[in-house]
Short mmCIF file of C-alpha atoms and ligand atoms in Angstrom, two decimals:
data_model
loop_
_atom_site.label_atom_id
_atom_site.label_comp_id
_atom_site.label_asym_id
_atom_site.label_seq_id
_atom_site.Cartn_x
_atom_site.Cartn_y
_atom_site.Cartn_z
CA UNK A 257 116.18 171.06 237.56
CA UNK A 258 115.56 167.16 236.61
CA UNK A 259 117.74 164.14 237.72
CA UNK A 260 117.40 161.20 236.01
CA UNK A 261 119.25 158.23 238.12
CA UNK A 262 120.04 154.64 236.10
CA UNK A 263 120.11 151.22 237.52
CA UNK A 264 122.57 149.82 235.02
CA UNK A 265 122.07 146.58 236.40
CA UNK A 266 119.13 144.53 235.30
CA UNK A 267 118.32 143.63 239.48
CA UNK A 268 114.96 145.96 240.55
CA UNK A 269 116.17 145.17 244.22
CA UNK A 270 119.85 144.52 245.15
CA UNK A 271 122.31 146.87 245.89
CA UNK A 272 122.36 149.03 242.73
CA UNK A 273 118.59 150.04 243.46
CA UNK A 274 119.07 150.83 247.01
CA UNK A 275 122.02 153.18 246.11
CA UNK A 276 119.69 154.66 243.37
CA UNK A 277 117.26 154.95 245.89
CA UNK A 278 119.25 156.84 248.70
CA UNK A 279 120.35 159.10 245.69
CA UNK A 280 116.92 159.80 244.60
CA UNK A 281 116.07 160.64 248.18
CA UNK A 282 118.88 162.67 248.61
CA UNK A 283 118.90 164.77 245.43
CA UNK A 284 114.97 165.57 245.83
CA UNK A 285 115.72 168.85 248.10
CA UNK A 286 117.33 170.47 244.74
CA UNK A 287 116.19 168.50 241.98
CA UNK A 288 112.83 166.73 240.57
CA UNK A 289 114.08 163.07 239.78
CA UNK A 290 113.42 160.23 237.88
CA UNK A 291 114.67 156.61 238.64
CA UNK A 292 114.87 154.24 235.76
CA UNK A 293 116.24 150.33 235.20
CA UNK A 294 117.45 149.31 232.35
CA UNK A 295 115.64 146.06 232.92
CA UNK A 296 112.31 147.84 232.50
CA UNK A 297 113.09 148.31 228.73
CA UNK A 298 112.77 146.39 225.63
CA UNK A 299 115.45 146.60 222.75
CA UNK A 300 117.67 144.37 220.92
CA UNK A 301 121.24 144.55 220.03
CA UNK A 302 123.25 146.54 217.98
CA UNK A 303 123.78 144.58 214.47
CA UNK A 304 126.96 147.18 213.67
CA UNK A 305 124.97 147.48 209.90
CA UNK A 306 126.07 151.37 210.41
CA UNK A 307 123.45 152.70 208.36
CA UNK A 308 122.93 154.99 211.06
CA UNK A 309 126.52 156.50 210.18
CA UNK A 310 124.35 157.83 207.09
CA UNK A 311 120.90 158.34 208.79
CA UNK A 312 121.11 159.30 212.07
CA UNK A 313 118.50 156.46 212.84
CA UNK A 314 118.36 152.90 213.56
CA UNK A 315 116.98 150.38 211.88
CA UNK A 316 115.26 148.77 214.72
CA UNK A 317 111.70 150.35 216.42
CA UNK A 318 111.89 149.53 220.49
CA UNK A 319 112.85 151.13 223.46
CA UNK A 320 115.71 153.16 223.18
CA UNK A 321 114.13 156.59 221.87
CA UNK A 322 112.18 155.70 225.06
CA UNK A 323 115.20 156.09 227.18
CA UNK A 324 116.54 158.21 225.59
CA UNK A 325 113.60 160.72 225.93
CA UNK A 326 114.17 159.94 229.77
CA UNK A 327 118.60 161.76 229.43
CA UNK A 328 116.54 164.56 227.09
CA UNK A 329 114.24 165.33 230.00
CA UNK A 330 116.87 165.24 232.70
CA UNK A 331 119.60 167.81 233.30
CA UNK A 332 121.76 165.68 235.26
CA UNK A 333 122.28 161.76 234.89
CA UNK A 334 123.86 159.37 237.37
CA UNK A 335 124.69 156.16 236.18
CA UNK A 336 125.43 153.62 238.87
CA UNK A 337 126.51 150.70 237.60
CA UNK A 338 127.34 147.44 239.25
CA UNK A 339 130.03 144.84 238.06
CA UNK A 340 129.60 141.99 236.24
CA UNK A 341 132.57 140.22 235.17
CA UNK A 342 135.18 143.43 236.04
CA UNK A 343 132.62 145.48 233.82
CA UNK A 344 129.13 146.95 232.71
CA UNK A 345 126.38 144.71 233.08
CA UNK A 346 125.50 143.45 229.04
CA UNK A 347 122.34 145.29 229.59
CA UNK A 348 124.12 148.43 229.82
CA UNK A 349 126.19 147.62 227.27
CA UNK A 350 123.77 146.49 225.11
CA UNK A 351 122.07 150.08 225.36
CA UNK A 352 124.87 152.02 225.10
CA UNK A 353 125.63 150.16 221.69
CA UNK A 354 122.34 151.32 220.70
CA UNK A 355 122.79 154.80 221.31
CA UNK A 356 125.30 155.08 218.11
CA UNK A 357 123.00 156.88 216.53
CA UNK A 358 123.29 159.35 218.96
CA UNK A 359 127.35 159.87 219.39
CA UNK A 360 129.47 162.92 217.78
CA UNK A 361 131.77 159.66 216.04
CA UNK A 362 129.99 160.36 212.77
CA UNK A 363 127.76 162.84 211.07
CA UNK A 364 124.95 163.21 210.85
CA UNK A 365 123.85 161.97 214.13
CA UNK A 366 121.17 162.61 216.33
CA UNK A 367 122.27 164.51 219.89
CA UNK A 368 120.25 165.23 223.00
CA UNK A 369 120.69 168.83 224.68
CA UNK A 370 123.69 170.54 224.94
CA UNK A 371 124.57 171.43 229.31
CA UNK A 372 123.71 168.20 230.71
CA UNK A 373 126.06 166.93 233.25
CA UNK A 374 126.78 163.33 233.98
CA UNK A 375 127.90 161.52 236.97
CA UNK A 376 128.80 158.16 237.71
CA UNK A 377 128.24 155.47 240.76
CA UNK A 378 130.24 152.12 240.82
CA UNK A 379 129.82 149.04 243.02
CA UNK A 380 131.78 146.03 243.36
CA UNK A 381 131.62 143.24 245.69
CA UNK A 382 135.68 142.55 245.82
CA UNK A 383 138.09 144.99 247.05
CA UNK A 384 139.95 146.77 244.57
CA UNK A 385 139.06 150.35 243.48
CA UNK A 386 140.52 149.67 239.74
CA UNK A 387 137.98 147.93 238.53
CA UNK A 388 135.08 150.76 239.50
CA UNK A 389 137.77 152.74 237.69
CA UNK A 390 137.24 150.61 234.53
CA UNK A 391 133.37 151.16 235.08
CA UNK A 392 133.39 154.67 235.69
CA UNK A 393 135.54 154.73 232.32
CA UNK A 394 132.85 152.79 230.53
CA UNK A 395 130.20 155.26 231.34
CA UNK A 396 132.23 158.68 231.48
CA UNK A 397 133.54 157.41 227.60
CA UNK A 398 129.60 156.67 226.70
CA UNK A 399 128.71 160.27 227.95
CA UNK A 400 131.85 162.19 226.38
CA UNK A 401 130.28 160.66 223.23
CA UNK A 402 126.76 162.43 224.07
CA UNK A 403 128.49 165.42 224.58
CA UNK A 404 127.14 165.23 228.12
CA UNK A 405 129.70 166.86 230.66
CA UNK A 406 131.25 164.56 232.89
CA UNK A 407 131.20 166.21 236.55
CA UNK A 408 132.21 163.47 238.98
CA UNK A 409 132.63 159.67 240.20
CA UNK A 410 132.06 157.33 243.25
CA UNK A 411 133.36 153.93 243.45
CA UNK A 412 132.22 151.38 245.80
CA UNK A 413 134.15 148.28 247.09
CA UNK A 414 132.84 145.06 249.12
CA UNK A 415 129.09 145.50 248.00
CA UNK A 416 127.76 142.36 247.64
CA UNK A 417 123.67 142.71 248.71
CA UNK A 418 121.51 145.36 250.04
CA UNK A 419 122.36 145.43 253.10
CA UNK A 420 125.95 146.49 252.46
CA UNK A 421 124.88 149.69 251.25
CA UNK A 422 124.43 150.92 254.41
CA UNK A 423 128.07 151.13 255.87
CA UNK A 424 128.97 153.44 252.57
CA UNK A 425 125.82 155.93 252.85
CA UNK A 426 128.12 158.63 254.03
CA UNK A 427 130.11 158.56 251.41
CA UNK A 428 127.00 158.31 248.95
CA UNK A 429 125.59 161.63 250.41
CA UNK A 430 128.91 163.49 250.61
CA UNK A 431 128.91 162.29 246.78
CA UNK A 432 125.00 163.51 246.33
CA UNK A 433 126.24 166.79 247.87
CA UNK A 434 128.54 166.90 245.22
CA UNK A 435 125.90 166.69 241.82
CA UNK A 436 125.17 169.55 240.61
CA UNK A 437 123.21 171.13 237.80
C1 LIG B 189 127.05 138.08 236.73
C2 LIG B 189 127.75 138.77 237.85
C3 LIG B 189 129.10 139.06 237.71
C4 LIG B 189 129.79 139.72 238.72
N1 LIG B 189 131.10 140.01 238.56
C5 LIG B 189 131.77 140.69 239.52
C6 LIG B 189 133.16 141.01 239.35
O1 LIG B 189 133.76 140.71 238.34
N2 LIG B 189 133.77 141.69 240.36
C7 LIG B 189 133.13 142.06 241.51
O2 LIG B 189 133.75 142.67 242.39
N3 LIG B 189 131.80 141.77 241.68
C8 LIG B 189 131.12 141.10 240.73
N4 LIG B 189 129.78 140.80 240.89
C9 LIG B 189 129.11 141.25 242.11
C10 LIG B 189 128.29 142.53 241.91
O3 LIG B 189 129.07 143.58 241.39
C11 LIG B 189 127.67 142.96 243.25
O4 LIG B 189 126.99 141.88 243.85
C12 LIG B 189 126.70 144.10 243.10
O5 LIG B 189 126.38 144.56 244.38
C13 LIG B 189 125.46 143.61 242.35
O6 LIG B 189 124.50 144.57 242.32
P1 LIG B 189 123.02 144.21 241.75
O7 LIG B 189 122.50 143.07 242.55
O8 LIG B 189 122.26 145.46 241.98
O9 LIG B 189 123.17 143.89 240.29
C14 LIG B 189 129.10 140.11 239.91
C15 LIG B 189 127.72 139.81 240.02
C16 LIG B 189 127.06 139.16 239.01
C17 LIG B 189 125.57 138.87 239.15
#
């Protein structure tokens, strides 16, 4: 079974990686993973033209049937997503704007396999659990739109850096324990 694991945030080395990281390590008993960024991807932004309401494609060539090859390979997906500004980095959003071609809103569309399950990680650095709420909304409405199942959530208050990963990593592998296929 195949676990691809996001870094919606466009930092390679802060706190979102190292929980991607420990969730890598920890799924890799039960599942053959895959850690992406969306940082490591080129693509513009959605221009709303809606021409893919009609053809099930976008206008634009770049990176997104790249990633999006990466949630057809995988059977399971966790998104962890930081904050910015109470919600989805832009680069997330940007993608996930890009993926209209994809959604069940209109037909025809394009889809990726039926079974996959989705889970979602959010981090914060202040310490209120309603805004990872708001995240975990952004990406559980993205992935009901996929038709990918969504199985389960972590929030994450008070992470500001790397190094305050560590006091949570119980609760990230009681959460890992959790994902299944
Ligand atoms: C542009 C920006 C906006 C942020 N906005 C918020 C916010 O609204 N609420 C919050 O609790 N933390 C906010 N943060 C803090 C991040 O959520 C936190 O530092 C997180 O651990 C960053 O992970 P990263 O370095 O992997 O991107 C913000 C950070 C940045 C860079």
């Amino acid at each position: 079974m195949n676990a691809l694991i996001i870094n919606c945030s466009p930092v390679r080395s802060g706190a979102t990686a190292e929980i991607v990281r420990i969730v890598a390590e920890q799924l890799s008993p039960r599942f053959t993973t895959r850690s992406i960024c969306i940082d490591d991807y080129s693509f513009g932004y959605c221009k709303g033209c809606r021409s893919c309401h009609s053809s099930a494609e976008c206008i634009q060539n770049d990176d997104i049937p790249v990633i999006m090859s990466e949630y057809e390979w995988a059977d399971v997906i966790v998104s962890v997503s930081p904050s910015y500004w109470a919600d989805i980095p832009g680069q997330f959003k940007a993608f996930i704007d890009r993926c209209t071609p994809w959604c069940n809103t209109h037909e025809p569309h394009a889809s990726v396999s039926a079974g996959k399950k989705g889970y979602a990680i959010a981090l914060r650095t202040g310490p209120g659990m309603k805004e990872c709420e708001r995240i975990i909304q952004s990406i559980e409405h993205f992935c009901g739109h996929l038709e990918i199942e969504c199985c389960g959530s972590l929030g994450l208050c008070l992470v500001e850096c790397k190094a305050d990963v560590a006091p949570h990593m119980d609760e990230i592998a009681g959460f890992c324990n959790s994902i299944h296929s």
